[in-house]
PDB file of C-alpha atoms in Angstrom:
ATOM      1  CA  MET A 173       9.693 -23.503 -34.956  1.00 58.00           C
ATOM      2  CA  ARG A 174      11.846 -20.517 -35.176  1.00 65.00           C
ATOM      3  CA  PRO A 175      14.519 -20.431 -38.191  1.00 74.00           C
ATOM      4  CA  ASP A 176      16.966 -18.458 -35.867  1.00 86.00           C
ATOM      5  CA  PRO A 177      17.458 -18.665 -32.232  1.00 93.00           C
ATOM      6  CA  LEU A 178      16.082 -15.844 -30.183  1.00 96.00           C
ATOM      7  CA  VAL A 179      18.705 -13.906 -28.999  1.00 97.00           C
ATOM      8  CA  LEU A 180      18.215 -12.959 -25.021  1.00 97.00           C
ATOM      9  CA  LEU A 181      20.527 -10.248 -23.919  1.00 96.00           C
ATOM     10  CA  VAL A 182      20.903 -10.188 -20.046  1.00 94.00           C
ATOM     11  CA  PRO A 183      23.665  -8.167 -18.070  1.00 91.00           C
ATOM     12  CA  GLU A 184      26.551 -10.625 -16.861  1.00 87.00           C
ATOM     13  CA  ARG A 185      25.627 -10.737 -13.025  1.00 83.00           C
ATOM     14  CA  ALA A 186      22.685 -12.634 -14.234  1.00 83.00           C
ATOM     15  CA  ALA A 187      24.585 -15.865 -15.104  1.00 79.00           C
ATOM     16  CA  LYS A 188      24.025 -17.749 -11.881  1.00 85.00           C
ATOM     17  CA  TYR A 189      20.332 -16.750 -11.972  1.00 90.00           C
ATOM     18  CA  LEU A 190      19.062 -18.066 -15.292  1.00 88.00           C
ATOM     19  CA  GLY A 191      17.398 -21.057 -15.348  1.00 85.00           C
ATOM     20  CA  THR A 192      16.723 -23.535 -18.167  1.00 88.00           C
ATOM     21  CA  LEU A 193      15.406 -21.787 -21.037  1.00 91.00           C
ATOM     22  CA  PRO A 194      14.193 -23.538 -24.360  1.00 91.00           C
ATOM     23  CA  ASP A 195      16.685 -24.363 -26.560  1.00 91.00           C
ATOM     24  CA  SER A 196      16.049 -21.756 -29.369  1.00 94.00           C
ATOM     25  CA  VAL A 197      17.167 -18.829 -26.776  1.00 95.00           C
ATOM     26  CA  GLU A 198      20.652 -18.024 -27.240  1.00 95.00           C
ATOM     27  CA  VAL A 199      22.134 -16.157 -24.190  1.00 95.00           C
ATOM     28  CA  VAL A 200      24.252 -13.727 -24.243  1.00 95.00           C
ATOM     29  CA  TYR A 201      25.609 -11.458 -21.544  1.00 92.00           C
ATOM     30  CA  VAL A 202      26.644  -7.686 -21.679  1.00 90.00           C
ATOM     31  CA  GLY A 203      29.029  -5.877 -19.211  1.00 85.00           C
ATOM     32  CA  GLN A 204      28.405  -2.569 -17.369  1.00 84.00           C
ATOM     33  CA  GLU A 205      30.663  -1.003 -19.637  1.00 84.00           C
ATOM     34  CA  GLY A 206      32.413  -1.564 -22.897  1.00 85.00           C
ATOM     35  CA  ALA A 207      31.298  -2.296 -26.637  1.00 88.00           C
ATOM     36  CA  PRO A 208      29.061  -5.061 -26.934  1.00 90.00           C
ATOM     37  CA  SER A 209      29.943  -8.232 -29.100  1.00 92.00           C
ATOM     38  CA  ALA A 210      28.599  -8.455 -32.522  1.00 94.00           C
ATOM     39  CA  ARG A 211      26.049 -11.245 -31.316  1.00 95.00           C
ATOM     40  CA  ALA A 212      24.721  -8.902 -28.985  1.00 94.00           C
ATOM     41  CA  LEU A 213      23.635  -6.571 -31.445  1.00 95.00           C
ATOM     42  CA  GLU A 214      21.384  -9.300 -32.667  1.00 96.00           C
ATOM     43  CA  ALA A 215      19.257  -9.214 -29.528  1.00 96.00           C
ATOM     44  CA  GLU A 216      15.618  -9.311 -29.860  1.00 97.00           C
ATOM     45  CA  PHE A 217      14.991  -9.477 -25.970  1.00 98.00           C
ATOM     46  CA  LEU A 218      16.720  -7.358 -23.709  1.00 97.00           C
ATOM     47  CA  VAL A 219      16.777  -7.664 -20.116  1.00 96.00           C
ATOM     48  CA  ALA A 220      17.357  -4.195 -18.665  1.00 93.00           C
ATOM     49  CA  GLY A 221      19.614  -3.500 -15.537  1.00 78.00           C
ATOM     50  CA  TYR A 222      19.572  -0.819 -13.282  1.00 61.00           C
ATOM     51  CA  GLY A 223      22.182   1.381 -15.284  1.00 75.00           C
ATOM     52  CA  ARG A 224      20.356   4.190 -17.010  1.00 81.00           C
ATOM     53  CA  GLY A 225      23.635   5.221 -18.874  1.00 86.00           C
ATOM     54  CA  ARG A 226      24.418   1.973 -19.977  1.00 89.00           C
ATOM     55  CA  MET A 227      20.691   1.037 -21.318  1.00 90.00           C
ATOM     56  CA  THR A 228      21.355   4.974 -23.287  1.00 91.00           C
ATOM     57  CA  GLU A 229      24.147   3.234 -25.433  1.00 91.00           C
ATOM     58  CA  LEU A 230      22.777   0.102 -25.701  1.00 93.00           C
ATOM     59  CA  ILE A 231      19.416   0.286 -26.991  1.00 95.00           C
ATOM     60  CA  PRO A 232      19.913   2.388 -29.839  1.00 95.00           C
ATOM     61  CA  GLN A 233      22.295  -0.235 -31.231  1.00 95.00           C
ATOM     62  CA  LEU A 234      19.926  -3.097 -31.216  1.00 96.00           C
ATOM     63  CA  PRO A 235      18.101  -3.022 -34.396  1.00 96.00           C
ATOM     64  CA  ARG A 236      16.299  -6.486 -33.861  1.00 97.00           C
ATOM     65  CA  LEU A 237      14.986  -5.672 -30.478  1.00 97.00           C
ATOM     66  CA  ARG A 238      11.187  -6.634 -29.939  1.00 98.00           C
ATOM     67  CA  VAL A 239      10.924  -6.787 -25.820  1.00 98.00           C
ATOM     68  CA  VAL A 240      12.597  -5.065 -22.908  1.00 97.00           C
ATOM     69  CA  GLN A 241      12.163  -6.401 -19.632  1.00 97.00           C
ATOM     70  CA  THR A 242      13.181  -4.443 -16.743  1.00 95.00           C
ATOM     71  CA  ILE A 243      13.956  -5.460 -13.012  1.00 92.00           C
ATOM     72  CA  SER A 244      12.667  -2.681 -11.290  1.00 89.00           C
ATOM     73  CA  ALA A 245       8.917  -2.386 -11.034  1.00 87.00           C
ATOM     74  CA  GLY A 246       9.216   1.704 -11.930  1.00 86.00           C
ATOM     75  CA  VAL A 247       9.933   2.411 -15.553  1.00 91.00           C
ATOM     76  CA  ASP A 248      10.363   6.076 -15.598  1.00 90.00           C
ATOM     77  CA  TRP A 249      14.023   5.660 -15.944  1.00 89.00           C
ATOM     78  CA  ILE A 250      13.979   3.847 -19.325  1.00 94.00           C
ATOM     79  CA  LEU A 251      10.470   5.013 -20.767  1.00 93.00           C
ATOM     80  CA  PRO A 252      11.936   7.688 -22.790  1.00 93.00           C
ATOM     81  CA  LEU A 253      14.408   5.193 -24.678  1.00 94.00           C
ATOM     82  CA  ILE A 254      12.269   2.588 -25.865  1.00 96.00           C
ATOM     83  CA  PRO A 255      11.621   2.900 -29.724  1.00 95.00           C
ATOM     84  CA  PRO A 256       8.493   2.754 -31.434  1.00 95.00           C
ATOM     85  CA  GLY A 257       7.208  -0.944 -31.956  1.00 95.00           C
ATOM     86  CA  VAL A 258       9.509  -2.315 -28.878  1.00 97.00           C
ATOM     87  CA  THR A 259       7.265  -3.853 -25.865  1.00 97.00           C
ATOM     88  CA  LEU A 260       8.323  -2.673 -22.316  1.00 97.00           C
ATOM     89  CA  CYS A 261       7.667  -4.948 -19.515  1.00 97.00           C
ATOM     90  CA  ASN A 262       8.500  -4.004 -16.085  1.00 95.00           C
ATOM     91  CA  GLY A 263       9.107  -6.202 -12.860  1.00 93.00           C
ATOM     92  CA  SER A 264       5.974  -5.855 -11.245  1.00 92.00           C
ATOM     93  CA  GLY A 265       6.036  -8.463  -8.376  1.00 93.00           C
ATOM     94  CA  ILE A 266       9.527  -8.867  -7.882  1.00 94.00           C
ATOM     95  CA  HIS A 267       9.812  -6.332  -5.358  1.00 94.00           C
ATOM     96  CA  ASP A 268       6.610  -7.308  -3.294  1.00 96.00           C
ATOM     97  CA  THR A 269       7.939  -8.972  -0.487  1.00 96.00           C
ATOM     98  CA  PRO A 270      11.198  -6.855   0.460  1.00 96.00           C
ATOM     99  CA  VAL A 271       9.007  -3.227  -0.158  1.00 97.00           C
ATOM    100  CA  ALA A 272       6.290  -4.267   1.532  1.00 98.00           C
ATOM    101  CA  GLU A 273       8.475  -5.533   4.702  1.00 98.00           C
ATOM    102  CA  TRP A 274      10.101  -2.019   4.584  1.00 98.00           C
ATOM    103  CA  VAL A 275       6.811  -0.051   4.658  1.00 98.00           C
ATOM    104  CA  VAL A 276       5.446  -2.205   7.515  1.00 98.00           C
ATOM    105  CA  ALA A 277       8.871  -1.961   9.442  1.00 98.00           C
ATOM    106  CA  ALA A 278       8.937   1.899   8.945  1.00 98.00           C
ATOM    107  CA  LEU A 279       5.219   2.148  10.091  1.00 98.00           C
ATOM    108  CA  LEU A 280       6.147   0.381  13.212  1.00 98.00           C
ATOM    109  CA  ALA A 281       9.251   1.917  13.747  1.00 97.00           C
ATOM    110  CA  LEU A 282       8.220   5.144  13.553  1.00 97.00           C
ATOM    111  CA  THR A 283       5.068   4.734  15.502  1.00 97.00           C
ATOM    112  CA  LYS A 284       7.132   3.631  18.098  1.00 97.00           C
ATOM    113  CA  ARG A 285       9.854   6.184  17.763  1.00 95.00           C
ATOM    114  CA  PHE A 286      12.696   3.895  17.288  1.00 96.00           C
ATOM    115  CA  PRO A 287      14.635   6.207  15.336  1.00 95.00           C
ATOM    116  CA  ASP A 288      14.035   8.860  18.227  1.00 94.00           C
ATOM    117  CA  PHE A 289      15.435   6.066  20.772  1.00 96.00           C
ATOM    118  CA  ARG A 290      18.577   5.135  18.802  1.00 95.00           C
ATOM    119  CA  ASP A 291      19.652   8.896  18.857  1.00 94.00           C
ATOM    120  CA  LEU A 292      19.111   9.075  22.504  1.00 95.00           C
ATOM    121  CA  GLN A 293      20.989   5.627  22.823  1.00 97.00           C
ATOM    122  CA  ARG A 294      24.369   7.304  21.195  1.00 95.00           C
ATOM    123  CA  GLU A 295      24.061  10.319  23.671  1.00 96.00           C
ATOM    124  CA  GLY A 296      23.863   7.895  26.593  1.00 97.00           C
ATOM    125  CA  LEU A 297      20.328   9.697  27.752  1.00 97.00           C
ATOM    126  CA  TRP A 298      17.633   7.816  29.478  1.00 97.00           C
ATOM    127  CA  LYS A 299      14.758  10.015  28.281  1.00 96.00           C
ATOM    128  CA  ALA A 300      11.271   8.376  28.094  1.00 94.00           C
ATOM    129  CA  GLN A 301       8.493   9.500  25.744  1.00 92.00           C
ATOM    130  CA  THR A 302       4.976   8.332  24.873  1.00 93.00           C
ATOM    131  CA  VAL A 303       4.901   6.317  21.621  1.00 95.00           C
ATOM    132  CA  GLY A 304       2.225   5.513  19.339  1.00 95.00           C
ATOM    133  CA  ASP A 305       0.211   2.646  18.705  1.00 96.00           C
ATOM    134  CA  LEU A 306      -0.694   1.072  14.888  1.00 97.00           C
ATOM    135  CA  GLU A 307      -3.841  -0.320  16.085  1.00 97.00           C
ATOM    136  CA  GLY A 308      -6.921   1.947  15.699  1.00 97.00           C
ATOM    137  CA  SER A 309      -4.811   4.073  13.146  1.00 98.00           C
ATOM    138  CA  THR A 310      -5.773   4.675   9.530  1.00 98.00           C
ATOM    139  CA  VAL A 311      -3.285   4.038   6.366  1.00 98.00           C
ATOM    140  CA  LEU A 312      -3.826   5.378   3.206  1.00 98.00           C
ATOM    141  CA  ILE A 313      -2.244   3.302   0.750  1.00 98.00           C
ATOM    142  CA  LEU A 314      -1.706   5.835  -2.350  1.00 98.00           C
ATOM    143  CA  GLY A 315      -0.681   3.318  -5.137  1.00 97.00           C
ATOM    144  CA  TYR A 316      -2.624   0.265  -4.528  1.00 97.00           C
ATOM    145  CA  GLY A 317      -1.113  -2.320  -6.993  1.00 93.00           C
ATOM    146  CA  SER A 318       0.826  -5.273  -6.143  1.00 94.00           C
ATOM    147  CA  ILE A 319       3.330  -3.877  -3.875  1.00 96.00           C
ATOM    148  CA  GLY A 320       0.180  -2.055  -2.040  1.00 97.00           C
ATOM    149  CA  GLN A 321      -2.088  -5.573  -1.649  1.00 97.00           C
ATOM    150  CA  ALA A 322       1.207  -7.181  -0.173  1.00 98.00           C
ATOM    151  CA  VAL A 323       1.451  -4.368   2.353  1.00 98.00           C
ATOM    152  CA  GLU A 324      -2.205  -4.758   3.241  1.00 98.00           C
ATOM    153  CA  LYS A 325      -1.701  -8.322   3.413  1.00 98.00           C
ATOM    154  CA  ARG A 326       1.500  -7.551   6.139  1.00 98.00           C
ATOM    155  CA  LEU A 327      -0.796  -5.187   8.293  1.00 98.00           C
ATOM    156  CA  GLU A 328      -3.446  -7.862   8.646  1.00 96.00           C
ATOM    157  CA  GLY A 329      -3.863  -8.311  12.401  1.00 95.00           C
ATOM    158  CA  PHE A 330      -2.343  -5.147  13.253  1.00 97.00           C
ATOM    159  CA  GLY A 331      -5.789  -3.640  13.330  1.00 97.00           C
ATOM    160  CA  VAL A 332      -5.605  -0.852  11.406  1.00 98.00           C
ATOM    161  CA  HIS A 333      -8.294   0.783   9.188  1.00 98.00           C
ATOM    162  CA  LEU A 334      -7.117   1.023   5.334  1.00 98.00           C
ATOM    163  CA  LEU A 335      -8.073   3.449   2.659  1.00 98.00           C
ATOM    164  CA  ARG A 336      -6.995   2.736  -0.761  1.00 98.00           C
ATOM    165  CA  ILE A 337      -6.208   4.623  -4.103  1.00 98.00           C
ATOM    166  CA  ALA A 338      -5.212   3.498  -7.206  1.00 95.00           C
ATOM    167  CA  ARG A 339      -5.510   5.002 -10.857  1.00 89.00           C
ATOM    168  CA  THR A 340      -8.481   2.721 -11.523  1.00 90.00           C
ATOM    169  CA  PRO A 341     -11.166   2.726  -8.995  1.00 93.00           C
ATOM    170  CA  ARG A 342     -12.973  -0.432  -8.045  1.00 94.00           C
ATOM    171  CA  GLU A 343     -14.854  -2.101  -5.191  1.00 95.00           C
ATOM    172  CA  GLY A 344     -12.940  -0.690  -2.148  1.00 96.00           C
ATOM    173  CA  VAL A 345     -10.159   1.147  -4.060  1.00 97.00           C
ATOM    174  CA  TYR A 346     -10.481   5.028  -4.594  1.00 98.00           C
ATOM    175  CA  ASP A 347      -9.112   6.840  -7.885  1.00 96.00           C
ATOM    176  CA  LEU A 348      -6.710  10.210  -7.381  1.00 96.00           C
ATOM    177  CA  SER A 349     -10.065  12.310  -7.045  1.00 96.00           C
ATOM    178  CA  ALA A 350     -10.831  11.233  -3.677  1.00 97.00           C
ATOM    179  CA  LEU A 351      -7.214  12.527  -2.373  1.00 97.00           C
ATOM    180  CA  PRO A 352      -8.440  15.902  -0.993  1.00 96.00           C
ATOM    181  CA  HIS A 353     -11.362  13.907   1.164  1.00 97.00           C
ATOM    182  CA  LEU A 354      -9.285  11.032   2.376  1.00 98.00           C
ATOM    183  CA  LEU A 355      -5.879  12.745   3.173  1.00 98.00           C
ATOM    184  CA  PRO A 356      -7.345  14.330   6.317  1.00 98.00           C
ATOM    185  CA  GLN A 357      -8.307  10.860   7.662  1.00 98.00           C
ATOM    186  CA  ALA A 358      -5.082   9.266   7.499  1.00 98.00           C
ATOM    187  CA  ASP A 359      -2.609   8.918  10.151  1.00 98.00           C
ATOM    188  CA  SER A 360      -0.065   7.375   7.825  1.00 98.00           C
ATOM    189  CA  VAL A 361       0.254   8.107   4.106  1.00 98.00           C
ATOM    190  CA  VAL A 362       2.130   5.427   2.234  1.00 98.00           C
ATOM    191  CA  LEU A 363       3.622   6.345  -1.433  1.00 98.00           C
ATOM    192  CA  LEU A 364       3.914   3.418  -3.847  1.00 97.00           C
ATOM    193  CA  LEU A 365       2.743   5.391  -6.945  1.00 96.00           C
ATOM    194  CA  PRO A 366       4.788   5.072 -10.378  1.00 92.00           C
ATOM    195  CA  LEU A 367       6.546   8.062 -11.223  1.00 93.00           C
ATOM    196  CA  THR A 368       4.470   9.466 -14.349  1.00 92.00           C
ATOM    197  CA  ASP A 369       3.328  12.984 -15.689  1.00 91.00           C
ATOM    198  CA  GLU A 370       0.309  12.770 -13.882  1.00 92.00           C
ATOM    199  CA  THR A 371       2.066  11.849 -10.130  1.00 95.00           C
ATOM    200  CA  LYS A 372       5.261  13.705 -10.672  1.00 96.00           C
ATOM    201  CA  GLY A 373       5.236  16.280  -7.603  1.00 97.00           C
ATOM    202  CA  ILE A 374       1.624  15.065  -6.547  1.00 97.00           C
ATOM    203  CA  VAL A 375       2.800  15.552  -3.041  1.00 98.00           C
ATOM    204  CA  GLY A 376       2.906  19.029  -3.033  1.00 98.00           C
ATOM    205  CA  ARG A 377       2.138  21.645  -0.294  1.00 98.00           C
ATOM    206  CA  ASP A 378      -1.881  21.313  -0.883  1.00 97.00           C
ATOM    207  CA  PHE A 379      -1.453  17.623  -0.302  1.00 98.00           C
ATOM    208  CA  LEU A 380       0.794  18.135   2.925  1.00 98.00           C
ATOM    209  CA  ASN A 381      -1.567  20.367   4.326  1.00 97.00           C
ATOM    210  CA  ARG A 382      -4.673  18.363   3.995  1.00 98.00           C
ATOM    211  CA  MET A 383      -2.548  15.640   5.907  1.00 98.00           C
ATOM    212  CA  LYS A 384      -3.541  15.369   9.483  1.00 97.00           C
ATOM    213  CA  PRO A 385      -0.936  17.494  12.223  1.00 96.00           C
ATOM    214  CA  GLY A 386       1.602  14.599  13.230  1.00 96.00           C
ATOM    215  CA  ALA A 387       0.777  12.119  10.507  1.00 98.00           C
ATOM    216  CA  LEU A 388       3.435   9.963   9.043  1.00 98.00           C
ATOM    217  CA  LEU A 389       4.591  10.376   5.139  1.00 98.00           C
ATOM    218  CA  ILE A 390       6.204   7.167   4.033  1.00 98.00           C
ATOM    219  CA  ASN A 391       7.663   7.251   0.460  1.00 98.00           C
ATOM    220  CA  ALA A 392       8.622   4.039  -1.090  1.00 98.00           C
ATOM    221  CA  GLY A 393       7.798   4.792  -4.438  1.00 96.00           C
ATOM    222  CA  ARG A 394       9.760   7.242  -6.313  1.00 96.00           C
ATOM    223  CA  GLY A 395      11.493  10.847  -4.693  1.00 97.00           C
ATOM    224  CA  GLY A 396      10.117  12.947  -7.582  1.00 97.00           C
ATOM    225  CA  LEU A 397       6.373  12.303  -6.191  1.00 98.00           C
ATOM    226  CA  VAL A 398       7.136  14.766  -3.768  1.00 98.00           C
ATOM    227  CA  ASP A 399       7.893  18.403  -3.557  1.00 98.00           C
ATOM    228  CA  THR A 400      11.029  18.386  -1.699  1.00 98.00           C
ATOM    229  CA  PRO A 401      11.182  22.098  -0.771  1.00 98.00           C
ATOM    230  CA  ALA A 402       7.035  21.694   0.381  1.00 98.00           C
ATOM    231  CA  LEU A 403       8.207  18.510   2.157  1.00 98.00           C
ATOM    232  CA  ILE A 404      11.176  20.436   4.069  1.00 98.00           C
ATOM    233  CA  GLU A 405       8.630  22.984   5.308  1.00 97.00           C
ATOM    234  CA  ALA A 406       6.267  20.726   6.967  1.00 97.00           C
ATOM    235  CA  LEU A 407       9.142  18.971   8.524  1.00 97.00           C
ATOM    236  CA  THR A 408      10.948  22.226   9.922  1.00 97.00           C
ATOM    237  CA  ALA A 409       7.681  23.265  11.131  1.00 96.00           C
ATOM    238  CA  ARG A 410       6.984  19.548  12.681  1.00 95.00           C
ATOM    239  CA  ARG A 411       3.361  19.406  10.952  1.00 96.00           C
ATOM    240  CA  LEU A 412       4.311  16.012   9.677  1.00 97.00           C
ATOM    241  CA  ARG A 413       6.598  13.053  10.028  1.00 97.00           C
ATOM    242  CA  ALA A 414       8.250  11.081   7.292  1.00 98.00           C
ATOM    243  CA  ALA A 415      10.257   7.916   6.526  1.00 98.00           C
ATOM    244  CA  LEU A 416      11.966   8.023   2.842  1.00 98.00           C
ATOM    245  CA  ASP A 417      13.481   5.457   1.138  1.00 98.00           C
ATOM    246  CA  VAL A 418      13.435   7.510  -2.199  1.00 98.00           C
ATOM    247  CA  THR A 419      14.411  11.299  -2.477  1.00 98.00           C
ATOM    248  CA  ASP A 420      14.566  14.005  -5.108  1.00 97.00           C
ATOM    249  CA  PRO A 421      17.406  14.555  -5.838  1.00 96.00           C
ATOM    250  CA  GLU A 422      18.570  10.787  -5.565  1.00 95.00           C
ATOM    251  CA  PRO A 423      21.369  10.004  -4.048  1.00 95.00           C
ATOM    252  CA  LEU A 424      20.448  12.737  -1.626  1.00 97.00           C
ATOM    253  CA  PRO A 425      23.808  14.910  -1.092  1.00 97.00           C
ATOM    254  CA  GLU A 426      25.612  14.795   2.078  1.00 96.00           C
ATOM    255  CA  ASP A 427      24.913  18.374   2.702  1.00 96.00           C
ATOM    256  CA  HIS A 428      20.970  18.475   1.880  1.00 97.00           C
ATOM    257  CA  PRO A 429      18.550  19.952   4.783  1.00 96.00           C
ATOM    258  CA  LEU A 430      16.648  16.609   4.701  1.00 97.00           C
ATOM    259  CA  TRP A 431      19.149  14.728   6.565  1.00 97.00           C
ATOM    260  CA  ALA A 432      19.355  17.157   9.527  1.00 94.00           C
ATOM    261  CA  LEU A 433      15.673  17.659  10.045  1.00 95.00           C
ATOM    262  CA  PRO A 434      13.664  16.566  12.902  1.00 87.00           C
ATOM    263  CA  GLU A 435      10.937  13.852  12.384  1.00 91.00           C
ATOM    264  CA  VAL A 436      12.275  12.293   9.213  1.00 96.00           C
ATOM    265  CA  PHE A 437      14.009   8.830   8.926  1.00 97.00           C
ATOM    266  CA  ILE A 438      15.963   8.263   5.666  1.00 98.00           C
ATOM    267  CA  THR A 439      17.295   4.817   3.818  1.00 98.00           C
ATOM    268  CA  PRO A 440      19.019   4.820   0.742  1.00 97.00           C
ATOM    269  CA  HIS A 441      16.531   3.470  -1.882  1.00 96.00           C
ATOM    270  CA  VAL A 442      17.116  -0.137  -0.218  1.00 96.00           C
ATOM    271  CA  ALA A 443      13.398  -1.195   0.378  1.00 96.00           C
ATOM    272  CA  GLY A 444      13.731  -3.444  -2.924  1.00 93.00           C
ATOM    273  CA  ALA A 445      17.205  -4.712  -2.258  1.00 90.00           C
ATOM    274  CA  SER A 446      16.723  -8.258  -1.193  1.00 90.00           C
ATOM    275  CA  PRO A 447      19.348 -11.120  -1.700  1.00 85.00           C
ATOM    276  CA  LYS A 448      16.450 -12.861  -3.071  1.00 90.00           C
ATOM    277  CA  LEU A 449      15.853 -10.027  -6.032  1.00 89.00           C
ATOM    278  CA  PHE A 450      17.542 -11.442  -8.908  1.00 90.00           C
ATOM    279  CA  GLU A 451      16.258 -14.845  -8.007  1.00 92.00           C
ATOM    280  CA  ARG A 452      12.479 -13.533  -8.115  1.00 93.00           C
ATOM    281  CA  ALA A 453      13.467 -11.399 -11.384  1.00 93.00           C
ATOM    282  CA  TYR A 454      14.881 -14.385 -13.354  1.00 94.00           C
ATOM    283  CA  LEU A 455      11.805 -16.049 -12.623  1.00 94.00           C
ATOM    284  CA  LEU A 456       9.858 -13.677 -14.480  1.00 95.00           C
ATOM    285  CA  VAL A 457      12.094 -13.376 -17.115  1.00 96.00           C
ATOM    286  CA  GLY A 458      12.211 -16.990 -18.098  1.00 95.00           C
ATOM    287  CA  GLU A 459       8.331 -17.010 -17.975  1.00 96.00           C
ATOM    288  CA  GLN A 460       8.519 -14.155 -19.888  1.00 97.00           C
ATOM    289  CA  VAL A 461      10.858 -15.823 -22.922  1.00 96.00           C
ATOM    290  CA  ARG A 462       8.650 -18.611 -23.267  1.00 96.00           C
ATOM    291  CA  ARG A 463       5.338 -16.719 -23.428  1.00 97.00           C
ATOM    292  CA  TYR A 464       7.138 -14.596 -26.224  1.00 97.00           C
ATOM    293  CA  LEU A 465       8.398 -17.640 -28.090  1.00 96.00           C
ATOM    294  CA  THR A 466       4.786 -19.598 -27.658  1.00 95.00           C
ATOM    295  CA  GLY A 467       2.873 -16.235 -28.864  1.00 95.00           C
ATOM    296  CA  GLU A 468       1.261 -15.852 -25.499  1.00 97.00           C
ATOM    297  CA  PRO A 469       0.442 -12.461 -24.108  1.00 97.00           C
ATOM    298  CA  LEU A 470       3.417 -11.097 -21.913  1.00 98.00           C
ATOM    299  CA  LEU A 471       3.078 -10.027 -18.446  1.00 97.00           C
ATOM    300  CA  ASN A 472       3.376  -6.794 -16.948  1.00 95.00           C
ATOM    301  CA  VAL A 473       3.182  -4.714 -20.203  1.00 97.00           C
ATOM    302  CA  VAL A 474       3.681  -1.097 -19.521  1.00 94.00           C
ATOM    303  CA  GLU A 475       1.010   1.255 -20.944  1.00 87.00           C
ATOM    304  CA  HIS A 476       0.741   4.880 -19.996  1.00 73.00           C
ATOM    305  CA  GLY A 477       3.730   4.921 -18.091  1.00 68.00           C
ATOM    306  CA  TYR A 478       2.502   1.829 -15.457  1.00 69.00           C
TER     307      TYR A 478
END
């Protein structure tokens, strides 16, 4: 039995999503701005919202901090802020359903050229053109974690051939060294990698040049995975097509050339923005808190940037 309660620090907006927690947990809420309360500064367990600026202010003020749980699957934005001795856990699993649905929607929409027909509709033009089939195509999933597996599950029944790449090879899953061999085979490449020193700018000129002419690049991972000038060159030359939920820079400035390029469809980092996001997130938070109190291993512990 703990002599003192566990102080759990969470964003104010989480109040309606937190379920029943053990009696030994004291929940303290913190706003997006302003000085935290004295009790907040006693936090041992922090749920990190999306605001890097706020986390930059807050984390150094928490001397008793032992665990940081993010809602995001990617942790590149917060990793440099985590002090030695503090365990960082990511939100792996929270975003599987909405991001996987976005990926499949993007695959279908661009295969059937929906964005093109929407543009023609706005101009009042009836202009038929050939559209593709997803069936029989080869989809390469680069970053075969929980979201990649959710994408594969949702593609079952579409008759696609899947290629899988992850950090750790296993049966049916290649590692990054297989990229040069696999890229020319893929009709679509889905980026789901986290952003780390190893993966930053991995989609550069050599990567894009190895892709099959006319192939589709789908980025639902991080904008920094892609060398933006190299992508602009490929799109301008109409060698490739792209569906991007994330960009570099982000937000994408209104005068950025990507907006006006042919064969590109952009959404403003909304793939994981489901109404059920916080319900899923705080189910995980509750489980993590219970594990921490009972000494069980925490889920989704980040190692080597993953």
